[in-house]
Tab-separated table of C-alpha atoms in Angstrom:
chain	number	residue	atom	x	y	z
F	1	MET	CA	0.149	0.221	-0.077
F	2	ARG	CA	1.389	3.418	-0.770
F	3	PHE	CA	1.044	6.218	1.725
F	4	THR	CA	0.963	10.013	1.627
F	5	LYS	CA	4.493	11.330	2.153
F	6	ARG	CA	5.842	12.112	5.559
F	7	ARG	CA	4.446	15.161	6.813
F	8	LEU	CA	6.020	18.559	7.143
F	9	PHE	CA	4.779	20.031	10.082
F	10	TYR	CA	3.988	23.718	9.297
F	11	GLY	CA	2.437	25.624	12.195
F	12	LEU	CA	3.537	28.936	10.364
F	13	LEU	CA	1.458	31.771	11.553
F	14	ALA	CA	0.237	30.390	14.719
F	15	THR	CA	3.654	29.582	15.824
F	16	LEU	CA	4.849	33.036	14.911
F	17	ALA	CA	1.860	34.472	16.570
F	18	VAL	CA	2.876	32.774	19.796
F	19	PHE	CA	6.916	33.910	19.664
F	20	TYR	CA	6.897	37.069	17.670
F	21	LEU	CA	6.847	39.105	20.539
F	22	ILE	CA	8.176	42.835	19.928
F	23	MET	CA	10.283	44.364	22.431
F	24	PRO	CA	9.165	47.937	23.508
F	25	SER	CA	11.543	50.702	22.957
F	26	GLY	CA	11.476	51.867	26.462
F	27	THR	CA	13.573	48.911	27.587
F	28	ALA	CA	16.711	50.717	26.172
F	29	VAL	CA	16.232	53.682	28.591
F	30	ALA	CA	19.548	52.633	30.925
F	31	GLN	CA	21.701	52.167	27.433
F	32	SER	CA	23.978	54.599	25.935
F	33	GLY	CA	22.823	56.648	23.139
F	34	GLY	CA	24.230	54.601	20.494
F	35	GLU	CA	23.057	51.136	22.117
F	36	ALA	CA	19.554	52.715	22.579
F	37	SER	CA	19.303	53.759	19.005
F	38	ASP	CA	20.440	50.255	17.833
F	39	ARG	CA	17.844	48.573	19.952
F	40	ALA	CA	15.273	51.117	18.490
F	41	GLY	CA	16.356	50.290	15.127
F	42	ALA	CA	16.038	46.600	15.761
F	43	VAL	CA	12.742	46.705	17.138
F	44	SER	CA	11.767	48.860	14.173
F	45	LEU	CA	13.132	46.420	11.713
F	46	ASN	CA	11.658	43.461	13.606
F	47	GLU	CA	8.113	45.055	13.068
F	48	GLU	CA	8.721	45.505	9.520
F	49	ALA	CA	9.721	41.957	8.956
F	50	LEU	CA	6.747	40.817	10.875
F	51	LYS	CA	4.390	42.706	8.375
F	52	LEU	CA	6.657	40.708	5.593
F	53	VAL	CA	5.767	37.262	7.322
F	54	ALA	CA	1.927	38.183	7.530
F	55	ALA	CA	2.316	38.872	3.757
F	56	ARG	CA	4.378	35.738	3.500
F	57	ASP	CA	7.065	37.423	1.699
F	58	TYR	CA	9.571	35.126	3.636
F	59	GLU	CA	12.704	35.983	1.849
F	60	ALA	CA	12.364	39.788	2.485
F	61	ALA	CA	11.219	38.902	6.117
F	62	VAL	CA	14.560	37.173	6.771
F	63	THR	CA	16.726	39.665	5.492
F	64	LYS	CA	14.672	42.285	7.706
F	65	PHE	CA	15.346	39.832	10.865
F	66	GLU	CA	18.997	39.405	10.078
F	67	GLU	CA	19.520	43.125	10.045
F	68	ALA	CA	17.672	43.687	13.377
F	69	ALA	CA	19.340	40.504	14.835
F	70	ALA	CA	23.058	42.356	13.854
F	71	MET	CA	22.095	45.498	15.306
F	72	ASP	CA	20.960	44.127	18.614
F	73	PRO	CA	22.628	40.466	19.264
F	74	SER	CA	21.337	40.143	22.318
F	75	ASN	CA	17.624	40.030	21.675
F	76	LYS	CA	16.476	36.616	22.065
F	77	THR	CA	12.882	37.617	20.616
F	78	ILE	CA	14.488	38.677	17.203
F	79	LYS	CA	16.468	35.638	16.907
F	80	ASN	CA	13.804	33.426	17.605
F	81	ASN	CA	11.747	35.150	14.946
F	82	LEU	CA	14.475	34.818	12.606
F	83	ALA	CA	14.696	31.031	13.107
F	84	LEU	CA	11.035	30.603	12.839
F	85	THR	CA	10.983	32.679	9.753
F	86	ILE	CA	13.707	30.436	8.172
F	87	ASN	CA	11.817	27.654	8.921
F	88	SER	CA	8.414	28.738	7.337
F	89	TYR	CA	10.361	29.863	4.445
F	90	ALA	CA	12.029	26.300	3.948
F	91	VAL	CA	8.795	24.668	4.418
F	92	ALA	CA	7.041	27.151	1.616
F	93	VAL	CA	9.436	25.790	-0.807
F	94	SER	CA	10.433	22.388	-0.134
F	95	LYS	CA	8.509	21.335	-3.134
F	96	SER	CA	9.145	24.080	-5.760
F	97	ASP	CA	12.797	24.536	-4.839
F	98	PRO	CA	14.388	21.769	-2.804
F	99	ARG	CA	17.946	23.016	-3.074
F	100	LEU	CA	16.777	26.568	-1.639
F	101	ALA	CA	14.925	24.868	1.121
F	102	GLU	CA	17.922	22.462	2.056
F	103	GLU	CA	19.965	25.869	2.117
F	104	LEU	CA	17.307	27.463	4.365
F	105	TYR	CA	17.212	24.408	6.640
F	106	GLN	CA	21.226	24.410	7.302
F	107	LYS	CA	21.265	28.291	7.805
F	108	GLY	CA	18.385	27.644	10.545
F	109	SER	CA	20.097	24.729	12.088
F	110	ASP	CA	23.040	26.829	12.357
F	111	LEU	CA	21.749	29.372	14.434
F	112	GLU	CA	22.617	29.664	18.019
F	113	ASP	CA	19.658	27.918	20.089
F	114	ALA	CA	17.952	27.184	17.046
F	115	PRO	CA	14.293	25.931	17.898
F	116	TYR	CA	13.447	22.204	17.371
F	117	ASN	CA	11.070	23.282	14.590
F	118	ILE	CA	13.788	23.393	12.241
F	119	PHE	CA	15.593	20.142	13.158
F	120	MET	CA	11.907	18.582	12.923
F	121	ASN	CA	11.106	19.915	9.424
F	122	TYR	CA	14.604	19.559	8.213
F	123	GLY	CA	14.473	15.893	8.965
F	124	VAL	CA	11.392	15.162	7.620
F	125	PHE	CA	12.753	16.758	4.226
F	126	LEU	CA	15.783	14.741	4.284
F	127	SER	CA	13.518	11.599	4.815
F	128	ASN	CA	11.527	12.636	1.969
F	129	ASN	CA	14.427	12.613	-0.106
F	130	ALA	CA	15.288	9.091	1.040
F	131	ARG	CA	18.574	10.676	2.786
F	132	TYR	CA	17.942	8.559	5.792
F	133	GLU	CA	21.095	8.540	7.714
F	134	GLU	CA	21.373	12.511	7.334
F	135	ALA	CA	18.149	12.449	8.294
F	136	GLY	CA	18.234	10.415	11.521
F	137	ASN	CA	20.880	12.597	12.659
F	138	ILE	CA	18.869	15.994	12.400
F	139	LEU	CA	15.412	14.211	13.898
F	140	ASP	CA	17.728	13.276	16.803
F	141	LYS	CA	18.734	16.725	17.453
F	142	ALA	CA	14.977	17.881	17.132
F	143	LEU	CA	14.294	15.018	19.946
F	144	ASN	CA	17.185	16.590	22.150
F	145	ALA	CA	16.609	20.184	21.401
F	146	GLY	CA	14.498	20.786	24.339
F	147	LYS	CA	11.028	21.516	25.443
F	148	PHE	CA	8.686	21.047	22.745
F	149	GLU	CA	5.012	20.742	21.709
F	150	LYS	CA	3.142	17.833	23.033
F	151	ASN	CA	2.142	16.637	19.530
F	152	ASP	CA	5.280	17.581	17.802
F	153	GLU	CA	7.145	15.155	20.074
F	154	LEU	CA	4.845	12.253	18.522
F	155	ASN	CA	5.725	13.519	15.114
F	156	ILE	CA	9.443	13.647	15.727
F	157	ARG	CA	9.223	10.103	17.277
F	158	VAL	CA	7.241	8.412	14.515
F	159	ASN	CA	9.519	10.320	11.742
F	160	LEU	CA	12.656	9.312	13.753
F	161	GLY	CA	11.141	5.738	14.005
F	162	MET	CA	10.620	5.345	10.335
F	163	VAL	CA	13.903	6.555	9.586
F	164	TYR	CA	15.605	3.894	11.716
F	165	PHE	CA	13.165	1.329	10.373
F	166	LYS	CA	14.140	2.145	6.720
F	167	ARG	CA	17.997	1.799	7.708
F	168	GLY	CA	17.580	-1.476	9.312
F	169	PHE	CA	18.155	-0.142	12.940
F	170	PHE	CA	14.919	-2.196	14.155
F	171	ASP	CA	15.677	-2.072	18.108
F	172	GLU	CA	16.406	1.674	17.893
F	173	ALA	CA	13.041	2.205	15.982
F	174	ILE	CA	11.217	0.271	18.634
F	175	VAL	CA	12.958	2.394	21.443
F	176	VAL	CA	11.989	5.563	19.720
F	177	LEU	CA	8.567	4.304	18.936
F	178	ASP	CA	7.586	3.157	22.581
F	179	PRO	CA	6.879	6.139	23.821
F	180	ALA	CA	4.544	7.524	20.809
F	181	ALA	CA	2.724	4.102	20.954
F	182	GLU	CA	2.050	4.023	24.875
F	183	ASN	CA	1.870	7.817	25.837
F	184	PHE	CA	-0.123	9.041	22.993
F	185	LYS	CA	-2.012	6.020	21.619
F	186	SER	CA	-0.827	6.616	18.238
F	187	ALA	CA	-2.309	4.375	15.524
F	188	GLU	CA	0.732	5.400	13.530
F	189	ALA	CA	3.321	4.525	16.290
F	190	TYR	CA	1.523	1.008	16.990
F	191	TYR	CA	1.351	0.351	12.992
F	192	LEU	CA	4.893	1.115	12.320
F	193	LYS	CA	6.139	-0.972	15.250
F	194	GLY	CA	3.641	-3.768	14.010
F	195	ARG	CA	5.542	-3.369	10.505
F	196	ILE	CA	8.692	-3.723	12.292
F	197	CYS	CA	8.090	-7.028	14.169
F	198	TYR	CA	6.634	-8.379	10.699
F	199	THR	CA	9.728	-7.522	8.589
F	200	GLN	CA	11.678	-9.455	11.644
F	201	GLY	CA	9.417	-12.237	11.601
F	202	LYS	CA	8.064	-11.858	15.015
F	203	PHE	CA	4.607	-12.531	14.165
F	204	ASP	CA	3.127	-12.571	17.617
F	205	GLU	CA	4.628	-9.219	18.543
F	206	ALA	CA	3.484	-7.914	15.062
F	207	VAL	CA	-0.183	-9.098	15.829
F	208	GLU	CA	-0.071	-7.327	19.284
F	209	ASN	CA	0.860	-4.005	17.610
F	210	LEU	CA	-1.222	-3.995	14.747
F	211	GLU	CA	-4.441	-4.629	16.716
F	212	ALA	CA	-3.206	-1.968	18.983
F	213	ALA	CA	-3.084	0.270	15.651
F	214	VAL	CA	-6.581	-0.902	14.575
F	215	LYS	CA	-8.184	-0.265	18.154
F	216	TYR	CA	-6.890	3.530	18.456
F	217	GLY	CA	-6.798	4.419	14.378
F	218	LYS	CA	-10.313	3.099	14.000
F	219	SER	CA	-11.429	4.068	10.241
F	220	GLY	CA	-8.449	6.295	9.868
F	221	GLU	CA	-5.530	5.897	7.389
F	222	TYR	CA	-3.175	3.991	9.782
F	223	GLY	CA	-6.095	2.042	11.294
F	224	LYS	CA	-6.994	0.691	7.680
F	225	ALA	CA	-3.356	0.093	7.144
F	226	ALA	CA	-3.082	-1.917	10.073
F	227	SER	CA	-6.075	-4.292	9.453
F	228	GLU	CA	-5.013	-4.889	6.056
F	229	LEU	CA	-1.421	-5.914	7.208
F	230	LEU	CA	-2.834	-7.683	10.129
F	231	ALA	CA	-4.797	-10.065	7.934
F	232	LYS	CA	-1.597	-10.574	5.930
F	233	VAL	CA	0.616	-11.315	8.816
F	234	LYS	CA	-2.020	-13.924	9.909
F	235	LYS	CA	-2.076	-15.421	6.682
F	236	GLU	CA	1.678	-15.526	6.288
F	237	SER	CA	2.392	-16.924	9.920
F	238	LYS	CA	0.367	-19.966	9.018
F	239	VAL	CA	3.076	-20.789	6.695
F	240	GLU	CA	6.154	-18.904	7.761
F	241	SER	CA	6.049	-19.370	11.970
F	242	ASN	CA	8.171	-22.185	11.864
F	243	PHE	CA	10.726	-21.137	9.137
F	244	GLN	CA	14.460	-20.835	10.074
F	245	SER	CA	16.549	-18.100	9.321
F	246	GLN	CA	19.914	-17.303	7.956
F	247	SER	CA	21.780	-13.888	8.157
F	248	LEU	CA	23.970	-12.900	5.223
F	249	TYR	CA	25.863	-9.789	4.899
F	250	HIS	CA	23.334	-7.750	3.182
F	251	PHE	CA	20.272	-10.199	3.461
F	252	LYS	CA	18.322	-12.115	5.980
F	253	ILE	CA	16.900	-15.717	4.628
F	254	GLN	CA	13.979	-17.386	5.981
F	255	PHE	CA	13.054	-20.684	4.581
F	256	ASP	CA	11.541	-24.084	5.710
F	257	GLY	CA	14.324	-26.050	7.135
F	258	GLU	CA	12.734	-29.265	6.066
F	259	LYS	CA	13.110	-28.598	2.436
F	260	ARG	CA	16.468	-26.439	2.732
F	261	ASN	CA	17.978	-28.733	-0.300
F	262	ASP	CA	14.401	-28.332	-2.134
F	263	VAL	CA	14.585	-24.424	-2.048
F	264	LYS	CA	18.162	-24.298	-2.967
F	265	VAL	CA	19.248	-21.819	0.174
F	266	ASP	CA	22.858	-22.441	-0.668
F	267	LYS	CA	22.805	-21.167	-3.855
F	268	VAL	CA	20.226	-18.595	-3.142
F	269	SER	CA	22.603	-16.915	-0.725
F	270	GLN	CA	25.436	-16.891	-3.552
F	271	PHE	CA	23.034	-15.496	-5.969
F	272	LEU	CA	21.770	-12.535	-3.509
F	273	GLU	CA	25.207	-11.562	-2.420
F	274	GLU	CA	26.062	-11.350	-6.111
F	275	ALA	CA	23.094	-9.379	-7.091
F	276	TYR	CA	23.757	-6.711	-4.615
F	277	ASN	CA	26.945	-5.709	-6.051
F	278	GLU	CA	25.781	-5.905	-9.505
F	279	VAL	CA	22.212	-4.281	-9.204
F	280	GLY	CA	24.237	-1.714	-6.805
F	281	SER	CA	26.742	-0.926	-9.156
F	282	TYR	CA	23.683	-0.216	-11.935
F	283	PHE	CA	21.967	2.054	-9.622
F	284	ASN	CA	24.959	3.497	-7.518
F	285	HIS	CA	22.985	2.161	-4.646
F	286	TYR	CA	23.552	-0.074	-1.808
F	287	PRO	CA	20.566	-0.518	0.680
F	288	GLU	CA	21.953	0.028	4.148
F	289	ALA	CA	19.281	-2.373	5.882
F	290	PRO	CA	19.243	-6.011	5.187
F	291	THR	CA	16.734	-7.170	2.621
F	292	GLN	CA	14.478	-9.840	3.852
F	293	VAL	CA	13.822	-12.898	1.583
F	294	ILE	CA	11.827	-15.527	1.906
F	295	ILE	CA	12.044	-19.220	0.066
F	296	TYR	CA	8.902	-21.031	-0.428
F	297	SER	CA	7.815	-24.340	-2.109
F	298	LYS	CA	5.541	-23.573	-4.649
F	299	SER	CA	2.225	-24.647	-2.736
F	300	GLN	CA	3.693	-22.425	0.021
F	301	PHE	CA	4.028	-19.695	-1.972
F	302	LYS	CA	0.562	-19.697	-3.112
F	303	GLN	CA	-0.872	-20.197	0.387
F	304	ALA	CA	0.894	-16.931	1.843
F	305	SER	CA	0.756	-14.512	-1.339
F	306	ASP	CA	-2.607	-15.666	-2.917
F	307	SER	CA	-0.843	-14.246	-6.036
F	308	PRO	CA	-1.913	-15.209	-9.542
F	309	VAL	CA	-0.255	-18.231	-11.437
F	310	TRP	CA	1.889	-16.237	-13.746
F	311	VAL	CA	3.629	-14.592	-10.855
F	312	ALA	CA	7.315	-16.072	-10.608
F	313	GLY	CA	8.617	-14.233	-7.863
F	314	LEU	CA	7.584	-11.171	-5.790
F	315	TYR	CA	8.650	-8.346	-3.852
F	316	ASP	CA	6.321	-6.303	-1.417
F	317	GLY	CA	9.046	-5.024	1.047
F	318	LYS	CA	10.330	-8.800	1.246
F	319	ILE	CA	11.669	-10.682	-1.698
F	320	ARG	CA	9.532	-13.914	-1.841
F	321	LEU	CA	10.682	-16.614	-3.982
F	322	PRO	CA	8.665	-19.947	-4.706
F	323	LEU	CA	11.421	-22.583	-5.757
F	324	ASN	CA	12.484	-26.184	-5.950
F	325	ASP	CA	10.326	-27.549	-8.796
F	326	ILE	CA	9.593	-24.259	-10.797
F	327	LEU	CA	13.105	-23.739	-11.347
F	328	THR	CA	15.187	-25.964	-13.729
F	329	SER	CA	18.589	-24.097	-13.997
F	330	ALA	CA	21.003	-21.805	-12.185
F	331	ASP	CA	20.763	-19.284	-14.676
F	332	GLU	CA	16.997	-19.326	-14.413
F	333	LEU	CA	17.468	-18.794	-10.658
F	334	LYS	CA	20.101	-16.150	-10.902
F	335	ARG	CA	17.712	-14.226	-13.329
F	336	LEU	CA	14.819	-14.402	-10.754
F	337	ILE	CA	17.178	-13.088	-8.162
F	338	LEU	CA	18.191	-10.133	-9.972
F	339	HIS	CA	14.963	-9.125	-10.954
F	340	GLU	CA	13.439	-9.324	-7.529
F	341	TYR	CA	16.289	-7.729	-5.926
F	342	THR	CA	16.203	-4.620	-8.530
F	343	HIS	CA	12.831	-3.964	-7.308
F	344	ALA	CA	14.038	-3.767	-3.749
F	345	VAL	CA	16.640	-1.347	-4.542
F	346	ILE	CA	14.268	0.980	-6.691
F	347	PHE	CA	12.027	0.602	-3.558
F	348	ASN	CA	14.454	2.017	-1.565
F	349	LEU	CA	15.375	4.785	-3.862
F	350	THR	CA	11.868	5.923	-4.397
F	351	ARG	CA	9.998	4.898	-1.514
F	352	GLY	CA	7.688	2.783	-3.364
F	353	TYR	CA	6.464	5.428	-5.858
F	354	CYS	CA	8.154	4.173	-9.004
F	355	PRO	CA	5.465	3.441	-11.967
F	356	VAL	CA	5.416	-0.136	-12.347
F	357	TRP	CA	6.228	-0.313	-16.179
F	358	LEU	CA	9.481	1.714	-15.305
F	359	ASN	CA	10.110	-0.750	-12.492
F	360	GLU	CA	9.868	-3.799	-14.427
F	361	GLY	CA	11.475	-2.324	-17.232
F	362	PHE	CA	14.682	-2.063	-15.017
F	363	ALA	CA	14.226	-5.562	-13.379
F	364	GLN	CA	13.962	-7.166	-16.805
F	365	THR	CA	16.841	-5.158	-18.072
F	366	LEU	CA	18.846	-6.442	-14.967
F	367	GLU	CA	18.274	-9.806	-16.029
F	368	GLY	CA	20.710	-9.522	-18.962
F	369	GLU	CA	18.673	-11.005	-21.759
F	370	GLY	CA	16.780	-7.876	-23.420
F	371	LEU	CA	13.686	-8.503	-25.946
F	372	SER	CA	13.731	-11.673	-28.204
F	373	GLU	CA	12.913	-11.390	-31.797
F	374	LYS	CA	9.816	-13.119	-30.849
F	375	GLN	CA	8.790	-10.481	-28.434
F	376	ILE	CA	9.769	-7.520	-30.912
F	377	ALA	CA	7.478	-9.503	-33.482
F	378	ASN	CA	4.682	-9.354	-31.198
F	379	LEU	CA	4.786	-5.849	-30.181
F	380	LYS	CA	5.034	-5.019	-33.701
F	381	LYS	CA	1.753	-7.016	-34.311
F	382	GLN	CA	-0.189	-5.390	-31.250
F	383	ILE	CA	1.307	-2.080	-32.667
F	384	SER	CA	-0.529	-2.547	-35.764
F	385	ARG	CA	-3.643	-3.779	-34.422
F	386	LYS	CA	-3.817	-0.652	-32.336
F	387	GLN	CA	-3.978	-3.014	-29.181
F	388	ILE	CA	-1.035	-1.578	-27.353
F	389	PHE	CA	-1.106	-0.391	-23.809
F	390	ASP	CA	-0.890	3.291	-23.238
F	391	MET	CA	2.091	3.713	-20.694
F	392	LYS	CA	0.125	5.583	-18.243
F	393	SER	CA	-2.287	2.776	-18.175
F	394	LEU	CA	0.923	0.935	-16.775
F	395	GLU	CA	1.907	2.862	-13.945
F	396	GLY	CA	-0.034	0.968	-11.584
F	397	SER	CA	-0.138	-3.085	-10.501
F	398	PHE	CA	-0.221	-5.412	-13.047
F	399	MET	CA	-1.917	-7.971	-10.753
F	400	GLY	CA	-5.341	-7.108	-12.320
F	401	ILE	CA	-4.382	-7.412	-15.990
F	402	SER	CA	-5.809	-10.628	-17.719
F	403	PRO	CA	-5.477	-12.784	-19.691
F	404	GLU	CA	-2.100	-13.976	-19.333
F	405	SER	CA	-1.395	-12.816	-22.746
F	406	SER	CA	-2.140	-9.369	-21.982
F	407	VAL	CA	0.322	-9.497	-18.877
F	408	VAL	CA	3.058	-10.733	-20.962
F	409	LEU	CA	2.662	-7.757	-23.359
F	410	ALA	CA	2.706	-5.466	-20.526
F	411	TYR	CA	6.091	-6.556	-19.437
F	412	ASP	CA	7.096	-6.639	-23.180
F	413	GLN	CA	6.118	-2.986	-23.273
F	414	SER	CA	7.863	-2.020	-20.173
F	415	LEU	CA	11.172	-3.787	-21.102
F	416	SER	CA	10.907	-2.090	-24.855
F	417	PHE	CA	10.186	1.493	-23.663
F	418	THR	CA	12.764	1.474	-20.811
F	419	ALA	CA	15.276	0.047	-23.549
F	420	PHE	CA	14.274	2.939	-25.703
F	421	LEU	CA	14.506	5.480	-23.018
F	422	ILE	CA	18.151	4.106	-21.903
F	423	GLU	CA	19.344	4.532	-25.403
F	424	LYS	CA	17.780	7.904	-25.632
F	425	ILE	CA	18.465	9.529	-22.735
F	426	GLY	CA	21.261	7.349	-21.076
F	427	GLN	CA	21.305	5.128	-18.350
F	428	SER	CA	22.594	7.091	-15.763
F	429	GLN	CA	20.176	10.065	-16.453
F	430	LEU	CA	17.259	7.573	-16.129
F	431	VAL	CA	18.366	6.163	-12.935
F	432	ASP	CA	19.074	9.537	-11.715
F	433	ILE	CA	15.301	10.562	-11.730
F	434	LEU	CA	14.299	7.910	-9.473
F	435	PRO	CA	14.501	9.621	-6.099
F	436	GLU	CA	12.418	12.298	-7.475
F	437	PHE	CA	9.465	10.058	-7.453
F	438	SER	CA	9.856	9.756	-3.717
F	439	GLN	CA	9.184	13.678	-3.714
F	440	GLY	CA	5.482	13.132	-5.395
F	441	LYS	CA	6.217	13.861	-8.871
F	442	SER	CA	4.469	12.519	-11.480
F	443	MET	CA	6.263	10.654	-14.631
F	444	SER	CA	4.844	13.569	-17.166
F	445	GLN	CA	6.588	16.411	-14.772
F	446	ILE	CA	9.783	14.480	-14.220
F	447	PHE	CA	10.117	14.117	-18.385
F	448	THR	CA	9.357	17.883	-18.923
F	449	GLU	CA	11.883	18.982	-16.075
F	450	ASN	CA	14.887	16.757	-16.914
F	451	PHE	CA	14.437	15.629	-20.578
F	452	TYR	CA	13.100	18.468	-22.104
F	453	SER	CA	10.214	16.778	-23.989
F	454	SER	CA	7.010	15.079	-22.907
F	455	TYR	CA	6.354	11.870	-21.560
F	456	GLU	CA	3.813	11.422	-24.729
F	457	LYS	CA	6.193	12.808	-27.400
F	458	TYR	CA	8.865	9.947	-26.154
F	459	GLN	CA	5.998	7.143	-26.115
F	460	THR	CA	5.068	8.368	-29.770
F	461	ASP	CA	8.571	8.089	-30.641
F	462	TRP	CA	9.280	4.752	-29.143
F	463	LEU	CA	6.222	3.374	-31.253
F	464	GLU	CA	7.398	4.851	-34.291
F	465	ASN	CA	10.532	3.336	-33.773
F	466	LEU	CA	9.408	0.045	-32.917
F	467	ALA	CA	6.752	0.073	-35.892
F	468	LYS	CA	9.742	0.423	-38.506
């Protein structure tokens, strides 16, 4: 399930109204003439800046507050106003101009006695851009920056817990989330704890936390998400509760110990570590957290995943491999692992927002075989019949596509269009856009901003090239 992006916690004008206390000019009476003049000038500039804030002209307001702070360095109110306005400005431009937003967050966090709000929003900004290590450091500063509003403590803990989860620091995530769950009865915190326990294969603890999330979330977003995951956990636990686990450098594998030889655990382990290097090199990305891998027999896979018969493997946050009698060669097993691990890396880069056709196109590309003459001939035939899929219709899951011949066409189109884009745009350029999906950008927006042509034009050119 895809979720709304982590929240940026605005509190702009309301927060400013609390903290923007103007120093009356009378407080400077006991000072020398020069000092009194500076203080009066600073108060005047502060007043001008407040009007600019009310008009949401944050850039000009920041300049005024900086001038005021320079005139009266000891005025804590002005310094606080400056910090909060920098925070507001950064939040306002975080989507339209992320580079400026980062510069502002950095400037604000470098201020002496910077308020926690800046660290909180800066951390969320970094997390939204999949920069989890930096996000964790900044959010930790927010949590330890001093007294904060009660709801903000919840938000910081939930975001920091999510960052730890993304990095594979499961114990640290639970420590941060426990107070958020227990003190605030937060459905989101309980849901995250449930996800972490589920990822670790701790089914009983996952059920306990997810049931709490359902209880406190009721019909809200996280209550519904917890209810869906709870059903999934209960189904999978019937198959996996007695599975053994084996930890590799970059993976944690679970499997039925009685079927160890049948499901080729040793060969899977070898190919997974090879895939970590090969796929990581292609995308220049090596996930920090261990990737969870579950190996099933064919019947176990069907029982746990309830997926269509044509599914040869699955990534849904965990790599799921149905092996033994399905696979007849080591080459086939290696291609399957390269394919599914590519999905894991792309998920990590995009936070799950990558269009499915591009995801599947990359995954098939990493398998290494490319389009066969038979596949190309079928694509040409479907183009001539005008039965080709519009690529926008392939941005969502393929699970609902039928019959199986249409599924094959969807995969072939995905590989063909991705190969065309790599040829025309370049592999590194196409890879570089992936993190932009995590910012909520559409494929159309990304094409226009990065490739100076429209999504539709590239699709038209691809079809014309293929039809030749």
